[in-house]
Coordinates of C-alpha atoms and ligand atoms in Angstrom, one line a residue:
X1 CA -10.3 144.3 -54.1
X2 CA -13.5 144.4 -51.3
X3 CA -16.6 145.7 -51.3
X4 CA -20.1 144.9 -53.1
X5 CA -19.9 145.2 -57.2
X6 CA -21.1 147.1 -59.6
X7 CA -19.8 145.3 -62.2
X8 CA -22.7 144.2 -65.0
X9 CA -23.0 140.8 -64.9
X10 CA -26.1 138.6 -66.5
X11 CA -27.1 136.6 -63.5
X12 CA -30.8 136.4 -64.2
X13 CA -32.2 136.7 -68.2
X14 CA -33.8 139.6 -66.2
X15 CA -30.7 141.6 -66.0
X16 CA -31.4 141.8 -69.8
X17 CA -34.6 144.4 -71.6
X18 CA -36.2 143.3 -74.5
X19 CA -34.0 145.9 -76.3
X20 CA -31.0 143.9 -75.5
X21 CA -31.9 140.9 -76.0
X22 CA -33.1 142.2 -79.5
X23 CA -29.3 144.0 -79.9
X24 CA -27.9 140.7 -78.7
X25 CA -29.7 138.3 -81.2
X26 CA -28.8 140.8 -84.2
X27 CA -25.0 141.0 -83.5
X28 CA -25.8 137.1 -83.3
X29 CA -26.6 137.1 -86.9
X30 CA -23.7 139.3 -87.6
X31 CA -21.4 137.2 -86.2
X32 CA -22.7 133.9 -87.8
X33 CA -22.5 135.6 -90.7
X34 CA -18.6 136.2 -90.3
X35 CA -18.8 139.8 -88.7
X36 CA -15.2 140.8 -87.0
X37 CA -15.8 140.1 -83.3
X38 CA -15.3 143.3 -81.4
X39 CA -14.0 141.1 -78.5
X40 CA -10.4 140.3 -80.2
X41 CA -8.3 139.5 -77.3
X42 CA -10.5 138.5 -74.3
X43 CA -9.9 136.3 -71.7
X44 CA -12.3 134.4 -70.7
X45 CA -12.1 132.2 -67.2
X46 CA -14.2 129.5 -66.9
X47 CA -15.3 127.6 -63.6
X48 CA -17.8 124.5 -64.2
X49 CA -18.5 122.9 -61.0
X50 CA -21.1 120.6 -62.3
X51 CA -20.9 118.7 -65.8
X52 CA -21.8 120.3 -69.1
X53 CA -20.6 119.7 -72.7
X54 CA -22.6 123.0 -74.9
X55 CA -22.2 125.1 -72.3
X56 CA -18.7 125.0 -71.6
X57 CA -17.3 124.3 -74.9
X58 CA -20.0 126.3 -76.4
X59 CA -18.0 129.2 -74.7
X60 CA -14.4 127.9 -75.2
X61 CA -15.1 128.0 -78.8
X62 CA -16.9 131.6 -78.9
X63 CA -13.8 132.7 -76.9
X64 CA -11.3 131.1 -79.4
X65 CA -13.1 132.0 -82.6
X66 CA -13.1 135.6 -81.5
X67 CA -9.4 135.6 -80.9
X68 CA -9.2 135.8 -77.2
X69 CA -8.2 133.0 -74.4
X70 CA -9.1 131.0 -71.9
X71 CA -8.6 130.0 -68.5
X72 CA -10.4 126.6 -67.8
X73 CA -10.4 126.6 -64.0
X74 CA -8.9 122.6 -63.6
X75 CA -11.2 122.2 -60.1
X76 CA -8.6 118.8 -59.5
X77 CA -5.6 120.6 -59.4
X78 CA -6.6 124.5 -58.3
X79 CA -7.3 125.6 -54.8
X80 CA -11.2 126.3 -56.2
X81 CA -12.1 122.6 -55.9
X82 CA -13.1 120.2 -53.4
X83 CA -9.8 118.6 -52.6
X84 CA -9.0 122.2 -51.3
X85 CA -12.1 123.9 -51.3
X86 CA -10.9 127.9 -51.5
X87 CA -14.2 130.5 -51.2
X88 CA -16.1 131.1 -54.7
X89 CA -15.5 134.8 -53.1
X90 CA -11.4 134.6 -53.0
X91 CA -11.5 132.3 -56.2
X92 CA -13.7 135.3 -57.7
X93 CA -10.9 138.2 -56.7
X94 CA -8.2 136.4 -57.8
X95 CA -9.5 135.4 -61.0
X96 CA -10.9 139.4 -61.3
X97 CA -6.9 140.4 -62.4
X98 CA -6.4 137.6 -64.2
X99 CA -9.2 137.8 -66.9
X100 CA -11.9 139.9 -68.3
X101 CA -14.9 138.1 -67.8
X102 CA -15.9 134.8 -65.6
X103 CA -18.6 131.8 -67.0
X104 CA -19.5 129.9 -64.0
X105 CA -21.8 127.1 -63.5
X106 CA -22.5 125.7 -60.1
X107 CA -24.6 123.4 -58.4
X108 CA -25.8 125.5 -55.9
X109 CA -28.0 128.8 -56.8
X110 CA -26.2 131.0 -54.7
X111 CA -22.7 129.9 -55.3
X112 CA -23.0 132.2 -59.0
X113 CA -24.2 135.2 -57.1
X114 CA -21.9 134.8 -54.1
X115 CA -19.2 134.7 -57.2
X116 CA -20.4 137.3 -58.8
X117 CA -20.6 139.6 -55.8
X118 CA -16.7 139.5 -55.5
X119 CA -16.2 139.5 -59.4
X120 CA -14.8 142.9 -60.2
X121 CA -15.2 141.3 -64.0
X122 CA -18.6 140.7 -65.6
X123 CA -19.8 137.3 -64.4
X124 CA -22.0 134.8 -66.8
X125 CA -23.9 132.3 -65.2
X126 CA -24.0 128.9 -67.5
X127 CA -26.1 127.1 -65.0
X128 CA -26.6 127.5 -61.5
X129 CA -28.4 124.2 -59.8
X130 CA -31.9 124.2 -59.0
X131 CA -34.2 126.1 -57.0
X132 CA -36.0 129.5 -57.4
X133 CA -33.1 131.7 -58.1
X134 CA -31.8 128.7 -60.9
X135 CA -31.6 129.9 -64.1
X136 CA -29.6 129.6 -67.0
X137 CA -30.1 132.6 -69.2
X138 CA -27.5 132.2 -72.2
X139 CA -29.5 128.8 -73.0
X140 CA -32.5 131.3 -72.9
X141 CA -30.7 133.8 -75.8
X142 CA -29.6 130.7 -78.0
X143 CA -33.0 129.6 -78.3
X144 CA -34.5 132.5 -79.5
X145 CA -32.1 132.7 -81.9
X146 CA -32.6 129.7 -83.4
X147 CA -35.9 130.2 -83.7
X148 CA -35.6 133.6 -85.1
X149 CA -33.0 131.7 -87.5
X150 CA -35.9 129.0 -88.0
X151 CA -38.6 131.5 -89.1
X152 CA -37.3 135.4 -89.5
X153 CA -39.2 136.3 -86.2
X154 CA -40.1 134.8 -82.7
X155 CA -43.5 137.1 -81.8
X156 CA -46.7 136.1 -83.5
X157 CA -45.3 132.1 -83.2
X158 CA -47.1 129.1 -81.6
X159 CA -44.4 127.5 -79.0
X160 CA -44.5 124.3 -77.2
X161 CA -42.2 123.6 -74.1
X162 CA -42.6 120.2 -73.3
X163 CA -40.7 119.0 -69.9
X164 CA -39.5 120.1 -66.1
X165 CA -41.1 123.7 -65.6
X166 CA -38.8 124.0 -62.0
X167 CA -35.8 123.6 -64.5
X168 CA -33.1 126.2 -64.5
X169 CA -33.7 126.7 -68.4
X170 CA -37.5 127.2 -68.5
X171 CA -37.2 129.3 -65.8
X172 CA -34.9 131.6 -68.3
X173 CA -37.0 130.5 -71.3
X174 CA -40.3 131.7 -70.0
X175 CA -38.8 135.1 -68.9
X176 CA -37.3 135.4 -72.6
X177 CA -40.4 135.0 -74.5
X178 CA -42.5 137.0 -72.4
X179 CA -40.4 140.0 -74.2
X180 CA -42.2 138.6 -77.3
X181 CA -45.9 139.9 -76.5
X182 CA -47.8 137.8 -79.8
X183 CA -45.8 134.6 -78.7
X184 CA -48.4 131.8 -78.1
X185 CA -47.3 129.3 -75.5
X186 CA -48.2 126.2 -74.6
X187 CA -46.6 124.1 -71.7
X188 CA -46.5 120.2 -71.2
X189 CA -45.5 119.0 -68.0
X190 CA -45.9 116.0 -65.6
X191 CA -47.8 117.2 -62.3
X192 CA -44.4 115.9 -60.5
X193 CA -42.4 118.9 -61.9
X194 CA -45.1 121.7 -62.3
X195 CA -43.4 124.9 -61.1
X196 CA -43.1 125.7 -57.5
X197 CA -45.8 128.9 -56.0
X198 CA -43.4 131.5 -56.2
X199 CA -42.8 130.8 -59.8
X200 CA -46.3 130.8 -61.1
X201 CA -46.9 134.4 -58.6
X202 CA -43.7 135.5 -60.0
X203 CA -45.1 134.8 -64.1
X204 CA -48.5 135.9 -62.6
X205 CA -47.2 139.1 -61.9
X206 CA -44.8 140.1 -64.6
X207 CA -47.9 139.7 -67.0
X208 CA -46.2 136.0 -68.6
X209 CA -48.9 134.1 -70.1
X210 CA -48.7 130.4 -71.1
X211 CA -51.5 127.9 -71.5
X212 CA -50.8 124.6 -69.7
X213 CA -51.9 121.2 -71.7
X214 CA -52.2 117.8 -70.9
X215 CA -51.2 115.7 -74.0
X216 CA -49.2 116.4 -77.1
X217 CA -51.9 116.1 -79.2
X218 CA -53.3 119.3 -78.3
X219 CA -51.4 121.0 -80.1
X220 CA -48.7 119.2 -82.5
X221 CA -50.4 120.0 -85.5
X222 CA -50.6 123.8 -85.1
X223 CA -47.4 124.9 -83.0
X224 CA -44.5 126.2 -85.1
X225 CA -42.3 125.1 -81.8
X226 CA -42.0 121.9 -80.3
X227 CA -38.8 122.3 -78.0
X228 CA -38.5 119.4 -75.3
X229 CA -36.1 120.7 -72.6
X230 CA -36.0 117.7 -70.4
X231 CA -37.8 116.3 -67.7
X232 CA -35.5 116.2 -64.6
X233 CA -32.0 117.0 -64.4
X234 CA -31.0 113.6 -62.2
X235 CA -29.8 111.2 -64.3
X236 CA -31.2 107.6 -64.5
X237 CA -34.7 108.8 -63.3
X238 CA -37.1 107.2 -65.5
X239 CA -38.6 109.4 -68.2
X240 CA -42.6 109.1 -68.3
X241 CA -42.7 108.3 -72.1
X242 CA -45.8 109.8 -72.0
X243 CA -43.4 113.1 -72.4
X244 CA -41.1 111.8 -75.0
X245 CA -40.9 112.3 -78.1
X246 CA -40.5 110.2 -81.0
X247 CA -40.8 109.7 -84.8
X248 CA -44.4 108.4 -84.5
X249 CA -45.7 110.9 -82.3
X250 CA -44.1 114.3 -84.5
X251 CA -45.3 112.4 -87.6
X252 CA -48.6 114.5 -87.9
X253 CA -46.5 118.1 -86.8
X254 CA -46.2 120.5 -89.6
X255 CA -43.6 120.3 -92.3
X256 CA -42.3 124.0 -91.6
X257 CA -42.4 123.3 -87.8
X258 CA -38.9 122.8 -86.1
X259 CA -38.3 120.3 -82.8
X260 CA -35.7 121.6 -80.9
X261 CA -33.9 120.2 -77.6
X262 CA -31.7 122.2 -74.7
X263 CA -29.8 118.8 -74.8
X264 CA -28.3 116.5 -73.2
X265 CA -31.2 113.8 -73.9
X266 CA -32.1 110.7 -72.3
X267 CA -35.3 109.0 -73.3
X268 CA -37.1 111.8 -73.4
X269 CA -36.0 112.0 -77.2
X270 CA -36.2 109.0 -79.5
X271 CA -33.0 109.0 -81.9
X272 CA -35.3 108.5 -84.9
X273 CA -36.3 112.0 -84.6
X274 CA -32.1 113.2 -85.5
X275 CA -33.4 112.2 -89.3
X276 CA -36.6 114.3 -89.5
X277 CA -35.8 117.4 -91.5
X278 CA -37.8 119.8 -88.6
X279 CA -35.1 118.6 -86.2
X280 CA -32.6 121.2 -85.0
X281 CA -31.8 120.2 -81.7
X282 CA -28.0 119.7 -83.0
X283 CA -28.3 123.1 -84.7
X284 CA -29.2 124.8 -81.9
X285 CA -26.2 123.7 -80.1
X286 CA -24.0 125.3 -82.8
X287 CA -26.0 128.3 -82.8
X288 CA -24.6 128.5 -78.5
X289 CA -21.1 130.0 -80.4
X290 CA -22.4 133.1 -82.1
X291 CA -24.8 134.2 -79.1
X292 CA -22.2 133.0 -76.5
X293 CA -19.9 135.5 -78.5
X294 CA -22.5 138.6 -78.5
X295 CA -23.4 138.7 -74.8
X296 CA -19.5 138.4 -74.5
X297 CA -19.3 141.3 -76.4
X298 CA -22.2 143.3 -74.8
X299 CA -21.2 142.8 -71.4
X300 CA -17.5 144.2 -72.2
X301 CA -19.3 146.9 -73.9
X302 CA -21.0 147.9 -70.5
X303 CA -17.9 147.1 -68.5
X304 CA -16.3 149.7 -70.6
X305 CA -18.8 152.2 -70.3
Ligands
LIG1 N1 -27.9 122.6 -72.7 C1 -26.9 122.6 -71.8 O1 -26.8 123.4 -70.9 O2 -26.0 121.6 -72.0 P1 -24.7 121.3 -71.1 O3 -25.2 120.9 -69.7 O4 -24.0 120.2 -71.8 O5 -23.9 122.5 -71.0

């Protein structure tokens, strides 16, 4: 098949309203709490390009629990990879009869849309590098829901993002929360990795509010939220531990507060937090199977449609 799509895909957190994203976060809850999944028989084809661990088998296992299959692109020995290097687009219309959706990360921003664009299936991006279309909007859904999970409701609480704001997932996570007008946020970040012009005209514009700070202490006692998403995504550059987070430093946060983590972590987070009963980084993780399986559902809903 040729020609531009019109298959639904989510690219963006953006290709999803505030209504949505509420409908996805309840059948969340429905299907953490054992609901039939409506998407018995699926298969699932999944391309990761560039490492991830939650992500990948975050969706393997949504897949599975819900009954349906998977086809884990093997980059090594298919013609997608590097030793033989076929298109993303040809990859993308072969794949198209072969399953009903595609989860795709990829280092390079583009490479999801240009996959996408020849997808006659909906298309899921788990990742896709870095830059000012990188985003990584299913991380964005799972942390709402665990914060919904944390405390019955997301508007009206007192976030902290600590870490990278030109990250994929805050990109995604900022766009997310801004459907929660009473959402308080507060942002922590080293001048190094402050977001990029377009960004901050792009928040700017859509009305997304945040209040930038310049130490932890700020704010640790009153946030409901302390979520660090990382500093950098290249491993083995030195973490500031200025911007880590430790036992010590969360020992004055509030007992009904929560510390959550997009994971993996380096020294950004001190392993003597995994003990402290507001830690739900691990949680969190877990929570990536219900939601992974709702916007499954919802985007074969719209396929249908
Ligand atoms: N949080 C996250 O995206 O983890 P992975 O890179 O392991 O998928």
């Amino acid at each position: 098949m040729s020609g531009p799509s019109t298959t639904r895909h989510l690219l963006s957190i953006d290709d999803l309203d505030g209504d949505t994203i509420r409908a996805i976060l309840a059948r969340s809850r429905d299907l953490a709490a054992g609901a039939q999944s409506r998407a018995r028989g699926a298969i699932a084809a999944l391309l990761f390009f560039s490492p991830s661990t939650r992500t990948q088998y975050g969706f393997q296992s949504s897949v599975l629990r819900a009954g349906g299959g998977v086809i884990s692109v093997d980059l090594e020995n298919s013609r997608a990879g590097s030793n033989w290097g076929e298109s993303l687009a040809d990859t993308a219309r072969v794949l198209s009869g072969f399953a009903d959706l595609a989860v795709i990360r990829h280092s390079e921003a583009d490479g999801v849309y240009d996959f996408a664009e020849a997808c006659t299936i909906p298309v899921i991006n788990a990742g896709n590098g870095m830059g000012l279309r990188a985003e990584h909007p299913t991380q964005a859904l799972i942390d709402l829901f665990t914060i919904e999970k944390a405390f019955g409701r997301i508007d009206g609480l007192k976030i902290l993002i600590i870490g990278g704001t030109h990250l994929r997932a805050f990109r995604s996570q900022i766009r997310a929360l801004a459907h929660f007008p009473q959402v308080e946020l507060f942002v922590l970040c080293p001048d190094k990795f402050w977001m990029e012009f377009a960004d901050a005209e792009h928040y700017r514009r859509a009305g997304i509010r945040f209040t930038r700070i310049g130490h932890l202490d700020e704010v640790k006692r009153n946030v409901d939220v302390i979520y660090h998403n990382g500093i950098t995504e290249r491993r083995g550059e030195p973490v500031d531990s200025f911007y880590a987070l430790d036992r010590a430093k969360l020992s004055e946060m509030r007992a009904d507060a929560i510390v959550m983590h997009s994971l993996p972590r380096v020294e950004d987070l001190a392993h003597d937090v995994d003990g402290m009963p507001q830690a739900r980084y691990f949680e969190q993780a877990h929570n990536g199977v219900p939601v992974r399986a709702a916007i499954i559902e919802h985007l074969l809903a719209a396929q249908r449609e």
